[in-house]
mmCIF file of C-alpha atoms in Angstrom:
data_model
loop_
_atom_site.group_PDB
_atom_site.id
_atom_site.type_symbol
_atom_site.label_atom_id
_atom_site.label_comp_id
_atom_site.label_asym_id
_atom_site.label_seq_id
_atom_site.Cartn_x
_atom_site.Cartn_y
_atom_site.Cartn_z
ATOM 1 C CA UNK A 1 117.416 116.909 122.377
ATOM 2 C CA UNK A 2 115.294 113.844 123.304
ATOM 3 C CA UNK A 3 113.579 110.605 120.939
ATOM 4 C CA UNK A 4 110.583 111.722 121.250
ATOM 5 C CA UNK A 5 111.456 115.004 120.429
ATOM 6 C CA UNK A 6 113.046 113.785 117.130
ATOM 7 C CA UNK A 7 110.120 112.684 116.511
ATOM 8 C CA UNK A 8 107.772 115.147 116.325
ATOM 9 C CA UNK A 9 110.966 117.384 114.604
ATOM 10 C CA UNK A 10 110.348 114.253 111.973
ATOM 11 C CA UNK A 11 106.462 114.459 111.620
ATOM 12 C CA UNK A 12 106.349 117.889 111.352
ATOM 13 C CA UNK A 13 108.909 117.711 108.948
ATOM 14 C CA UNK A 14 106.943 115.085 106.771
ATOM 15 C CA UNK A 15 103.608 117.167 107.534
ATOM 16 C CA UNK A 16 105.134 120.063 105.934
ATOM 17 C CA UNK A 17 106.543 118.625 103.186
ATOM 18 C CA UNK A 18 103.056 116.207 102.554
ATOM 19 C CA UNK A 19 102.899 115.460 98.464
ATOM 20 C CA UNK A 20 107.147 114.802 98.240
ATOM 21 C CA UNK A 21 106.881 112.662 101.347
ATOM 22 C CA UNK A 22 104.369 110.786 100.278
ATOM 23 C CA UNK A 23 105.753 110.961 96.765
ATOM 24 C CA UNK A 24 109.343 109.380 98.465
ATOM 25 C CA UNK A 25 107.300 106.767 100.291
ATOM 26 C CA UNK A 26 105.534 105.609 97.127
ATOM 27 C CA UNK A 27 107.894 102.582 96.664
ATOM 28 C CA UNK A 28 107.901 101.826 100.378
ATOM 29 C CA UNK A 29 103.637 101.273 100.327
ATOM 30 C CA UNK A 30 103.886 99.657 97.023
ATOM 31 C CA UNK A 31 106.550 97.618 98.043
ATOM 32 C CA UNK A 32 104.757 96.170 101.518
ATOM 33 C CA UNK A 33 101.512 96.200 99.810
ATOM 34 C CA UNK A 34 102.094 94.131 97.367
ATOM 35 C CA UNK A 35 104.523 91.486 99.242
ATOM 36 C CA UNK A 36 102.196 90.469 101.981
ATOM 37 C CA UNK A 37 99.191 90.193 100.080
ATOM 38 C CA UNK A 38 101.215 87.926 97.358
ATOM 39 C CA UNK A 39 102.456 86.264 100.665
ATOM 40 C CA UNK A 40 98.975 86.231 101.984
ATOM 41 C CA UNK A 41 97.511 84.628 98.285
ATOM 42 C CA UNK A 42 100.441 82.388 98.629
ATOM 43 C CA UNK A 43 99.213 81.099 101.511
ATOM 44 C CA UNK A 44 95.290 80.677 101.465
ATOM 45 C CA UNK A 45 96.375 78.743 98.550
ATOM 46 C CA UNK A 46 98.787 76.515 100.359
ATOM 47 C CA UNK A 47 96.375 76.020 102.825
ATOM 48 C CA UNK A 48 92.973 75.271 101.016
ATOM 49 C CA UNK A 49 95.286 73.121 98.054
ATOM 50 C CA UNK A 50 96.712 71.023 101.250
ATOM 51 C CA UNK A 51 93.083 70.724 102.125
ATOM 52 C CA UNK A 52 91.888 69.381 99.246
ATOM 53 C CA UNK A 53 94.424 67.075 98.503
ATOM 54 C CA UNK A 54 95.639 65.705 101.907
ATOM 55 C CA UNK A 55 93.356 66.650 104.309
ATOM 56 C CA UNK A 56 90.636 63.862 104.023
ATOM 57 C CA UNK A 57 91.606 63.317 106.995
ATOM 58 C CA UNK A 58 94.858 64.116 108.589
ATOM 59 C CA UNK A 59 95.522 61.613 110.978
ATOM 60 C CA UNK A 60 93.526 58.806 108.022
ATOM 61 C CA UNK A 61 95.684 56.511 106.180
ATOM 62 C CA UNK A 62 95.325 53.439 104.464
ATOM 63 C CA UNK A 63 96.172 49.566 103.694
ATOM 64 C CA UNK A 64 96.578 47.738 100.728
ATOM 65 C CA UNK A 65 98.113 44.801 99.270
ATOM 66 C CA UNK A 66 101.227 44.453 97.854
ATOM 67 C CA UNK A 67 102.185 41.854 96.160
ATOM 68 C CA UNK A 68 105.773 40.111 96.391
ATOM 69 C CA UNK A 69 107.728 40.116 92.392
ATOM 70 C CA UNK A 70 108.791 36.697 91.177
ATOM 71 C CA UNK A 71 112.280 35.257 91.267
ATOM 72 C CA UNK A 72 112.157 35.146 87.515
ATOM 73 C CA UNK A 73 110.504 38.365 86.351
ATOM 74 C CA UNK A 74 107.580 37.093 85.544
ATOM 75 C CA UNK A 75 103.726 37.948 85.030
ATOM 76 C CA UNK A 76 102.496 37.624 88.618
ATOM 77 C CA UNK A 77 98.814 36.291 89.385
ATOM 78 C CA UNK A 78 96.917 38.721 91.579
ATOM 79 C CA UNK A 79 95.516 37.417 93.788
ATOM 80 C CA UNK A 80 94.560 40.048 96.812
ATOM 81 C CA UNK A 81 93.727 38.507 100.491
ATOM 82 C CA UNK A 82 89.994 38.875 101.100
ATOM 83 C CA UNK A 83 89.357 41.045 104.082
ATOM 84 C CA UNK A 84 87.175 39.987 106.986
ATOM 85 C CA UNK A 85 85.643 41.227 110.562
ATOM 86 C CA UNK A 86 88.424 40.116 111.850
ATOM 87 C CA UNK A 87 90.824 41.743 110.374
ATOM 88 C CA UNK A 88 89.237 45.045 111.700
ATOM 89 C CA UNK A 89 89.541 43.231 115.117
ATOM 90 C CA UNK A 90 92.806 42.865 114.424
ATOM 91 C CA UNK A 91 93.997 46.413 113.912
ATOM 92 C CA UNK A 92 91.974 47.785 116.273
ATOM 93 C CA UNK A 93 93.957 46.413 118.932
ATOM 94 C CA UNK A 94 96.945 48.407 117.593
ATOM 95 C CA UNK A 95 98.639 50.802 119.549
ATOM 96 C CA UNK A 96 97.738 53.851 118.089
ATOM 97 C CA UNK A 97 95.522 52.860 116.179
ATOM 98 C CA UNK A 98 92.001 55.003 117.098
ATOM 99 C CA UNK A 99 89.201 53.558 115.097
ATOM 100 C CA UNK A 100 89.623 51.580 112.195
ATOM 101 C CA UNK A 101 87.734 51.790 108.718
ATOM 102 C CA UNK A 102 86.623 49.346 106.050
ATOM 103 C CA UNK A 103 84.616 50.297 103.220
ATOM 104 C CA UNK A 104 83.455 48.852 99.702
ATOM 105 C CA UNK A 105 82.162 51.110 96.583
ATOM 106 C CA UNK A 106 79.355 50.653 94.857
ATOM 107 C CA UNK A 107 77.745 52.141 91.789
ATOM 108 C CA UNK A 108 73.518 52.643 90.665
ATOM 109 C CA UNK A 109 70.745 54.683 89.336
ATOM 110 C CA UNK A 110 68.698 56.519 91.536
ATOM 111 C CA UNK A 111 65.482 57.680 90.572
ATOM 112 C CA UNK A 112 62.877 59.249 92.753
ATOM 113 C CA UNK A 113 59.858 61.278 90.786
ATOM 114 C CA UNK A 114 60.842 62.667 87.695
ATOM 115 C CA UNK A 115 64.806 62.963 88.159
ATOM 116 C CA UNK A 116 67.540 60.042 88.420
ATOM 117 C CA UNK A 117 71.492 60.642 88.241
ATOM 118 C CA UNK A 118 73.871 57.831 88.716
ATOM 119 C CA UNK A 119 75.594 57.583 91.690
ATOM 120 C CA UNK A 120 79.084 56.440 94.456
ATOM 121 C CA UNK A 121 77.318 54.486 96.842
ATOM 122 C CA UNK A 122 80.283 53.654 99.944
ATOM 123 C CA UNK A 123 79.165 50.495 101.890
ATOM 124 C CA UNK A 124 80.098 51.719 105.208
ATOM 125 C CA UNK A 125 79.780 50.545 109.427
ATOM 126 C CA UNK A 126 78.592 52.606 112.605
ATOM 127 C CA UNK A 127 82.024 53.098 113.502
ATOM 128 C CA UNK A 128 82.456 55.516 109.297
ATOM 129 C CA UNK A 129 80.915 58.407 111.477
ATOM 130 C CA UNK A 130 82.036 59.361 114.144
ATOM 131 C CA UNK A 131 86.075 57.913 112.987
ATOM 132 C CA UNK A 132 85.325 60.526 109.257
ATOM 133 C CA UNK A 133 83.992 62.891 111.324
ATOM 134 C CA UNK A 134 80.890 63.182 109.148
ATOM 135 C CA UNK A 135 78.575 65.987 109.815
ATOM 136 C CA UNK A 136 74.723 65.000 109.674
ATOM 137 C CA UNK A 137 71.875 67.453 109.016
ATOM 138 C CA UNK A 138 68.765 65.242 108.712
ATOM 139 C CA UNK A 139 68.256 61.918 110.261
ATOM 140 C CA UNK A 140 70.263 60.126 111.180
ATOM 141 C CA UNK A 141 73.669 57.906 110.381
ATOM 142 C CA UNK A 142 73.580 53.866 109.702
ATOM 143 C CA UNK A 143 74.006 52.151 112.807
ATOM 144 C CA UNK A 144 75.550 48.331 113.815
ATOM 145 C CA UNK A 145 71.748 46.745 113.554
ATOM 146 C CA UNK A 146 71.087 47.982 109.683
ATOM 147 C CA UNK A 147 74.862 46.522 108.819
ATOM 148 C CA UNK A 148 74.454 43.165 110.180
ATOM 149 C CA UNK A 149 70.666 43.237 108.635
ATOM 150 C CA UNK A 150 71.276 44.045 106.130
ATOM 151 C CA UNK A 151 68.619 46.972 106.379
ATOM 152 C CA UNK A 152 67.281 48.521 102.646
ATOM 153 C CA UNK A 153 68.548 52.123 104.142
ATOM 154 C CA UNK A 154 70.386 55.138 102.565
ATOM 155 C CA UNK A 155 72.006 58.101 103.039
ATOM 156 C CA UNK A 156 72.887 61.122 100.770
ATOM 157 C CA UNK A 157 74.983 63.590 100.837
ATOM 158 C CA UNK A 158 74.123 67.676 100.507
ATOM 159 C CA UNK A 159 74.489 67.345 96.955
ATOM 160 C CA UNK A 160 72.003 64.671 95.892
ATOM 161 C CA UNK A 161 69.320 66.436 97.920
ATOM 162 C CA UNK A 162 69.776 69.631 95.579
ATOM 163 C CA UNK A 163 69.564 67.139 92.905
ATOM 164 C CA UNK A 164 66.800 64.943 93.743
ATOM 165 C CA UNK A 165 64.272 67.210 96.808
ATOM 166 C CA UNK A 166 63.085 70.769 96.935
ATOM 167 C CA UNK A 167 64.210 73.470 99.824
ATOM 168 C CA UNK A 168 61.867 72.430 102.333
ATOM 169 C CA UNK A 169 60.728 69.051 100.558
ATOM 170 C CA UNK A 170 60.074 65.961 103.131
ATOM 171 C CA UNK A 171 63.134 63.587 102.646
ATOM 172 C CA UNK A 172 63.496 61.705 105.907
ATOM 173 C CA UNK A 173 61.400 58.103 105.729
ATOM 174 C CA UNK A 174 61.075 58.431 101.414
ATOM 175 C CA UNK A 175 61.379 55.391 99.303
ATOM 176 C CA UNK A 176 63.425 56.316 96.557
ATOM 177 C CA UNK A 177 64.800 53.776 93.873
ATOM 178 C CA UNK A 178 68.267 52.283 93.374
ATOM 179 C CA UNK A 179 68.729 50.087 90.214
ATOM 180 C CA UNK A 180 64.843 49.179 89.749
ATOM 181 C CA UNK A 181 65.171 48.512 94.181
ATOM 182 C CA UNK A 182 63.337 50.362 97.127
ATOM 183 C CA UNK A 183 65.688 52.050 99.750
ATOM 184 C CA UNK A 184 64.372 54.369 102.047
ATOM 185 C CA UNK A 185 66.264 57.605 103.360
ATOM 186 C CA UNK A 186 67.773 57.890 106.962
ATOM 187 C CA UNK A 187 70.034 60.348 106.725
ATOM 188 C CA UNK A 188 71.697 63.525 105.001
ATOM 189 C CA UNK A 189 75.294 64.182 105.092
ATOM 190 C CA UNK A 190 77.549 66.941 104.188
ATOM 191 C CA UNK A 191 80.243 65.003 101.431
ATOM 192 C CA UNK A 192 83.764 65.068 102.760
ATOM 193 C CA UNK A 193 85.007 64.748 99.590
ATOM 194 C CA UNK A 194 86.073 68.249 97.935
ATOM 195 C CA UNK A 195 83.783 69.468 94.472
ATOM 196 C CA UNK A 196 86.428 68.675 92.222
ATOM 197 C CA UNK A 197 87.589 64.960 93.115
ATOM 198 C CA UNK A 198 83.247 63.900 93.084
ATOM 199 C CA UNK A 199 82.855 61.574 90.393
ATOM 200 C CA UNK A 200 79.127 61.966 90.229
ATOM 201 C CA UNK A 201 77.189 65.555 89.724
ATOM 202 C CA UNK A 202 74.502 64.051 91.321
ATOM 203 C CA UNK A 203 76.067 63.710 94.378
ATOM 204 C CA UNK A 204 77.595 60.733 97.380
ATOM 205 C CA UNK A 205 75.155 57.287 99.058
ATOM 206 C CA UNK A 206 76.596 55.963 101.834
ATOM 207 C CA UNK A 207 74.754 52.362 103.213
ATOM 208 C CA UNK A 208 75.775 49.430 104.634
ATOM 209 C CA UNK A 209 78.684 47.468 103.158
ATOM 210 C CA UNK A 210 76.998 44.311 104.278
ATOM 211 C CA UNK A 211 73.901 45.685 101.493
ATOM 212 C CA UNK A 212 76.172 46.551 98.822
ATOM 213 C CA UNK A 213 78.768 43.142 99.024
ATOM 214 C CA UNK A 214 74.427 41.217 98.781
ATOM 215 C CA UNK A 215 73.618 43.610 95.549
ATOM 216 C CA UNK A 216 76.817 44.149 93.564
ATOM 217 C CA UNK A 217 78.914 40.382 94.569
ATOM 218 C CA UNK A 218 81.744 42.184 95.699
ATOM 219 C CA UNK A 219 82.990 42.261 98.706
ATOM 220 C CA UNK A 220 82.038 42.767 101.885
ATOM 221 C CA UNK A 221 85.620 45.104 102.395
ATOM 222 C CA UNK A 222 87.269 46.312 99.536
ATOM 223 C CA UNK A 223 88.984 49.172 101.407
ATOM 224 C CA UNK A 224 90.627 49.506 105.276
ATOM 225 C CA UNK A 225 91.886 52.473 106.350
ATOM 226 C CA UNK A 226 93.095 53.331 110.398
ATOM 227 C CA UNK A 227 92.400 56.284 111.687
ATOM 228 C CA UNK A 228 95.356 57.049 114.017
ATOM 229 C CA UNK A 229 95.656 58.534 118.030
ATOM 230 C CA UNK A 230 97.577 61.086 117.067
ATOM 231 C CA UNK A 231 98.069 62.518 113.727
ATOM 232 C CA UNK A 232 101.848 63.343 113.984
ATOM 233 C CA UNK A 233 102.574 59.503 114.133
ATOM 234 C CA UNK A 234 99.945 58.516 111.021
ATOM 235 C CA UNK A 235 102.653 56.841 109.287
ATOM 236 C CA UNK A 236 104.970 55.189 111.941
ATOM 237 C CA UNK A 237 101.062 53.894 113.320
ATOM 238 C CA UNK A 238 100.131 52.896 109.777
ATOM 239 C CA UNK A 239 103.216 50.826 109.066
ATOM 240 C CA UNK A 240 102.594 48.692 112.445
ATOM 241 C CA UNK A 241 98.960 48.102 110.935
ATOM 242 C CA UNK A 242 100.243 47.014 107.981
ATOM 243 C CA UNK A 243 103.455 44.903 109.654
ATOM 244 C CA UNK A 244 100.369 43.975 112.399
ATOM 245 C CA UNK A 245 97.471 42.496 109.024
ATOM 246 C CA UNK A 246 100.526 41.234 107.423
ATOM 247 C CA UNK A 247 102.054 38.567 110.281
ATOM 248 C CA UNK A 248 98.091 37.821 111.299
ATOM 249 C CA UNK A 249 97.421 36.606 107.406
ATOM 250 C CA UNK A 250 100.044 34.873 107.256
ATOM 251 C CA UNK A 251 100.935 36.145 104.011
ATOM 252 C CA UNK A 252 103.667 34.744 101.593
ATOM 253 C CA UNK A 253 103.511 36.003 98.585
ATOM 254 C CA UNK A 254 103.003 39.376 99.314
ATOM 255 C CA UNK A 255 102.383 42.060 102.562
ATOM 256 C CA UNK A 256 99.752 44.836 102.833
ATOM 257 C CA UNK A 257 101.911 48.393 102.731
ATOM 258 C CA UNK A 258 100.525 52.299 103.467
ATOM 259 C CA UNK A 259 99.767 55.483 101.236
ATOM 260 C CA UNK A 260 101.684 57.863 102.914
ATOM 261 C CA UNK A 261 101.140 61.137 101.304
ATOM 262 C CA UNK A 262 103.172 63.178 104.233
ATOM 263 C CA UNK A 263 106.133 63.443 101.549
ATOM 264 C CA UNK A 264 104.022 64.088 98.543
ATOM 265 C CA UNK A 265 102.507 67.160 100.635
ATOM 266 C CA UNK A 266 105.641 68.444 102.087
ATOM 267 C CA UNK A 267 106.868 68.331 98.437
ATOM 268 C CA UNK A 268 104.119 70.410 97.623
ATOM 269 C CA UNK A 269 104.268 72.824 100.302
ATOM 270 C CA UNK A 270 108.102 73.312 98.960
ATOM 271 C CA UNK A 271 107.161 74.018 96.162
ATOM 272 C CA UNK A 272 103.862 76.793 96.849
ATOM 273 C CA UNK A 273 107.034 77.800 99.760
ATOM 274 C CA UNK A 274 109.437 78.431 96.478
ATOM 275 C CA UNK A 275 107.045 80.093 94.370
ATOM 276 C CA UNK A 276 106.108 82.813 96.719
ATOM 277 C CA UNK A 277 109.315 83.582 97.705
ATOM 278 C CA UNK A 278 110.167 84.048 94.007
ATOM 279 C CA UNK A 279 107.172 86.143 93.562
ATOM 280 C CA UNK A 280 107.437 87.753 96.738
ATOM 281 C CA UNK A 281 111.528 89.037 96.121
ATOM 282 C CA UNK A 282 109.940 89.553 92.654
ATOM 283 C CA UNK A 283 107.736 92.150 93.918
ATOM 284 C CA UNK A 284 110.756 93.260 97.145
ATOM 285 C CA UNK A 285 112.351 95.103 94.282
ATOM 286 C CA UNK A 286 110.427 98.059 94.703
ATOM 287 C CA UNK A 287 111.198 98.115 98.285
ATOM 288 C CA UNK A 288 114.907 97.978 97.237
ATOM 289 C CA UNK A 289 113.728 100.803 94.413
ATOM 290 C CA UNK A 290 111.904 103.131 97.695
ATOM 291 C CA UNK A 291 114.533 102.266 100.235
ATOM 292 C CA UNK A 292 117.214 104.546 97.282
ATOM 293 C CA UNK A 293 113.476 107.665 97.131
ATOM 294 C CA UNK A 294 113.865 107.872 101.068
ATOM 295 C CA UNK A 295 118.021 107.996 100.185
ATOM 296 C CA UNK A 296 117.948 110.886 97.484
ATOM 297 C CA UNK A 297 115.265 112.532 99.597
ATOM 298 C CA UNK A 298 116.587 112.640 103.004
ATOM 299 C CA UNK A 299 120.321 113.974 101.048
ATOM 300 C CA UNK A 300 117.778 116.580 99.480
ATOM 301 C CA UNK A 301 116.525 116.969 103.531
ATOM 302 C CA UNK A 302 119.988 117.251 103.932
ATOM 303 C CA UNK A 303 120.753 120.333 102.602
ATOM 304 C CA UNK A 304 117.863 122.601 102.661
ATOM 305 C CA UNK A 305 118.119 122.012 106.878
ATOM 306 C CA UNK A 306 122.122 123.260 106.327
ATOM 307 C CA UNK A 307 121.796 126.560 108.306
ATOM 308 C CA UNK A 308 119.017 124.726 110.015
ATOM 309 C CA UNK A 309 121.962 121.575 111.561
ATOM 310 C CA UNK A 310 125.035 124.729 111.739
ATOM 311 C CA UNK A 311 122.104 126.352 114.587
ATOM 312 C CA UNK A 312 122.325 123.290 115.659
ATOM 313 C CA UNK A 313 125.321 122.596 116.171
ATOM 314 C CA UNK A 314 126.427 126.094 117.293
ATOM 315 C CA UNK A 315 123.677 125.739 120.538
ATOM 316 C CA UNK A 316 125.789 122.474 121.709
ATOM 317 C CA UNK A 317 124.197 119.428 119.647
ATOM 318 C CA UNK A 318 126.909 117.304 119.643
ATOM 319 C CA UNK A 319 127.077 115.105 115.960
ATOM 320 C CA UNK A 320 125.347 111.555 117.587
ATOM 321 C CA UNK A 321 122.381 113.697 118.153
ATOM 322 C CA UNK A 322 122.148 114.861 114.418
ATOM 323 C CA UNK A 323 122.879 111.615 113.262
ATOM 324 C CA UNK A 324 119.852 110.191 115.697
ATOM 325 C CA UNK A 325 117.596 112.734 114.299
ATOM 326 C CA UNK A 326 117.628 112.434 109.809
ATOM 327 C CA UNK A 327 117.583 108.022 111.246
ATOM 328 C CA UNK A 328 114.529 109.457 113.411
ATOM 329 C CA UNK A 329 113.137 110.936 110.073
ATOM 330 C CA UNK A 330 113.688 108.410 107.904
ATOM 331 C CA UNK A 331 112.631 105.369 109.267
ATOM 332 C CA UNK A 332 109.763 107.346 110.382
ATOM 333 C CA UNK A 333 109.068 107.922 106.861
ATOM 334 C CA UNK A 334 109.325 103.910 105.196
ATOM 335 C CA UNK A 335 107.251 103.122 109.335
ATOM 336 C CA UNK A 336 104.655 105.060 107.352
ATOM 337 C CA UNK A 337 104.361 104.038 104.238
ATOM 338 C CA UNK A 338 105.084 99.962 105.274
ATOM 339 C CA UNK A 339 101.657 100.475 108.196
ATOM 340 C CA UNK A 340 99.556 102.327 104.585
ATOM 341 C CA UNK A 341 101.692 99.176 102.670
ATOM 342 C CA UNK A 342 99.541 97.054 105.166
ATOM 343 C CA UNK A 343 96.144 98.510 105.155
ATOM 344 C CA UNK A 344 96.163 97.843 101.144
ATOM 345 C CA UNK A 345 97.433 94.638 101.832
ATOM 346 C CA UNK A 346 94.109 93.929 104.358
ATOM 347 C CA UNK A 347 92.407 95.782 101.659
ATOM 348 C CA UNK A 348 93.486 93.837 98.773
ATOM 349 C CA UNK A 349 93.253 90.536 100.262
ATOM 350 C CA UNK A 350 89.626 90.989 101.555
ATOM 351 C CA UNK A 351 88.653 91.826 97.810
ATOM 352 C CA UNK A 352 90.683 88.981 96.497
ATOM 353 C CA UNK A 353 88.590 86.460 98.887
ATOM 354 C CA UNK A 354 85.538 87.956 98.575
ATOM 355 C CA UNK A 355 86.375 87.856 93.991
ATOM 356 C CA UNK A 356 88.598 84.380 94.114
ATOM 357 C CA UNK A 357 87.898 80.706 95.254
ATOM 358 C CA UNK A 358 91.179 81.388 97.423
ATOM 359 C CA UNK A 359 91.178 82.911 101.173
ATOM 360 C CA UNK A 360 94.024 85.243 100.663
ATOM 361 C CA UNK A 361 95.314 85.408 104.750
ATOM 362 C CA UNK A 362 97.707 87.643 106.338
ATOM 363 C CA UNK A 363 99.676 86.138 108.937
ATOM 364 C CA UNK A 364 101.038 88.191 111.594
ATOM 365 C CA UNK A 365 104.364 87.573 111.630
ATOM 366 C CA UNK A 366 104.463 88.149 108.027
ATOM 367 C CA UNK A 367 102.698 92.079 109.368
ATOM 368 C CA UNK A 368 105.540 92.184 111.857
ATOM 369 C CA UNK A 369 108.694 91.207 109.429
ATOM 370 C CA UNK A 370 106.883 93.502 107.048
ATOM 371 C CA UNK A 371 106.725 96.521 109.393
ATOM 372 C CA UNK A 372 110.499 95.896 110.397
ATOM 373 C CA UNK A 373 111.474 95.672 107.022
ATOM 374 C CA UNK A 374 110.277 99.268 105.745
ATOM 375 C CA UNK A 375 112.117 100.517 108.806
ATOM 376 C CA UNK A 376 114.763 98.165 108.550
ATOM 377 C CA UNK A 377 115.301 99.749 104.989
ATOM 378 C CA UNK A 378 114.625 103.957 106.622
ATOM 379 C CA UNK A 379 118.495 102.611 109.096
ATOM 380 C CA UNK A 380 119.813 101.401 106.190
ATOM 381 C CA UNK A 381 119.044 104.186 103.191
ATOM 382 C CA UNK A 382 119.352 107.167 105.575
ATOM 383 C CA UNK A 383 122.902 106.016 107.411
ATOM 384 C CA UNK A 384 124.298 108.095 104.401
ATOM 385 C CA UNK A 385 122.177 111.611 104.439
ATOM 386 C CA UNK A 386 121.898 111.098 108.433
ATOM 387 C CA UNK A 387 126.451 110.529 108.314
ATOM 388 C CA UNK A 388 126.332 113.478 105.412
ATOM 389 C CA UNK A 389 124.470 115.566 108.232
ATOM 390 C CA UNK A 390 126.667 114.929 111.399
ATOM 391 C CA UNK A 391 129.323 115.791 109.203
ATOM 392 C CA UNK A 392 128.549 118.949 108.384
ATOM 393 C CA UNK A 393 130.918 122.270 110.305
ATOM 394 C CA UNK A 394 128.500 124.641 112.194
ATOM 395 C CA UNK A 395 130.781 127.555 110.249
ATOM 396 C CA UNK A 396 130.009 126.448 107.071
ATOM 397 C CA UNK A 397 126.356 125.440 107.445
ATOM 398 C CA UNK A 398 125.313 128.911 108.960
ATOM 399 C CA UNK A 399 127.630 130.719 105.777
ATOM 400 C CA UNK A 400 124.849 127.922 103.297
ATOM 401 C CA UNK A 401 123.520 129.792 101.343
#
């Protein structure tokens, strides 16, 4: 008897005992569906939270000044070096640096018609938009002439546009009041800052950093960040940039360092993985229970088909063929349960993704592992019934009532 014929017999046996087969597969179905769904939710949550927490730019890293501790342990007088355009040019020449982001910050009250709101303002240069992949939805970005000439222009993000303007209302070229001074809107952009990390419900603004320095009296360059050409070497590039800036400014009382989020991201991903594996293993207990159910029903099947087994042995079927037949039936039963469980998992993830903020993601690897594991359970828990069937004596089996 070929494997295909054994497979057809297995399907026939399952079909002839539909209710019993479904009840037997129930544990496998629930187990596979639960495990795949939980892992999908875990992967979706990990991807979403990682993007929100760590991926302002995957290949960006911020530099900060770190003052050396005093020898006698006394309180330090904080004196951060002033950053200049020459420092930006120095960093731009560091190997592996794709772009340098020089920014400053401010807050202002934006007013238009009868609407007003406090908003965070980021002072930027022309390089900011390409380096951060800022999506311009309307108008144009801030350019070199705007910064050099300290032009009174601003850009607002999509949140601010919705707060201050109607959907089809003209925005570009409109004059708004910012801290009681007129400014012209030249562009609308999509902010890369996740909503939960915004500091104002009214949105954000971009402005030439030289203008922010003039308005608020702060330094033109308050923060420096570098964009690495290769995201895989972001830490090495960042440290090289920090060391280069320290040497260039001939610092003695301190040095420049980097905010390296890679370690925190790795720890966060490991935490999510542990939680997912723990919950998935708890859900996987139903697979064990389902396997026991498969073994139980196969033992019953062996008892019911004792005379059939005896007849096949009398006609020349070997012990190996009998063993293979019952193993195929067991694997077919659990594999069908795994496929049905996969279907339920896909449906469940679609529902979860629709009604929750997390987009559950089913990876092909998890699907392959889930179906393979269900088939493996069929082999493990089918060995005992198959072995029992193969050991039956043909004479005793034919006498069985």
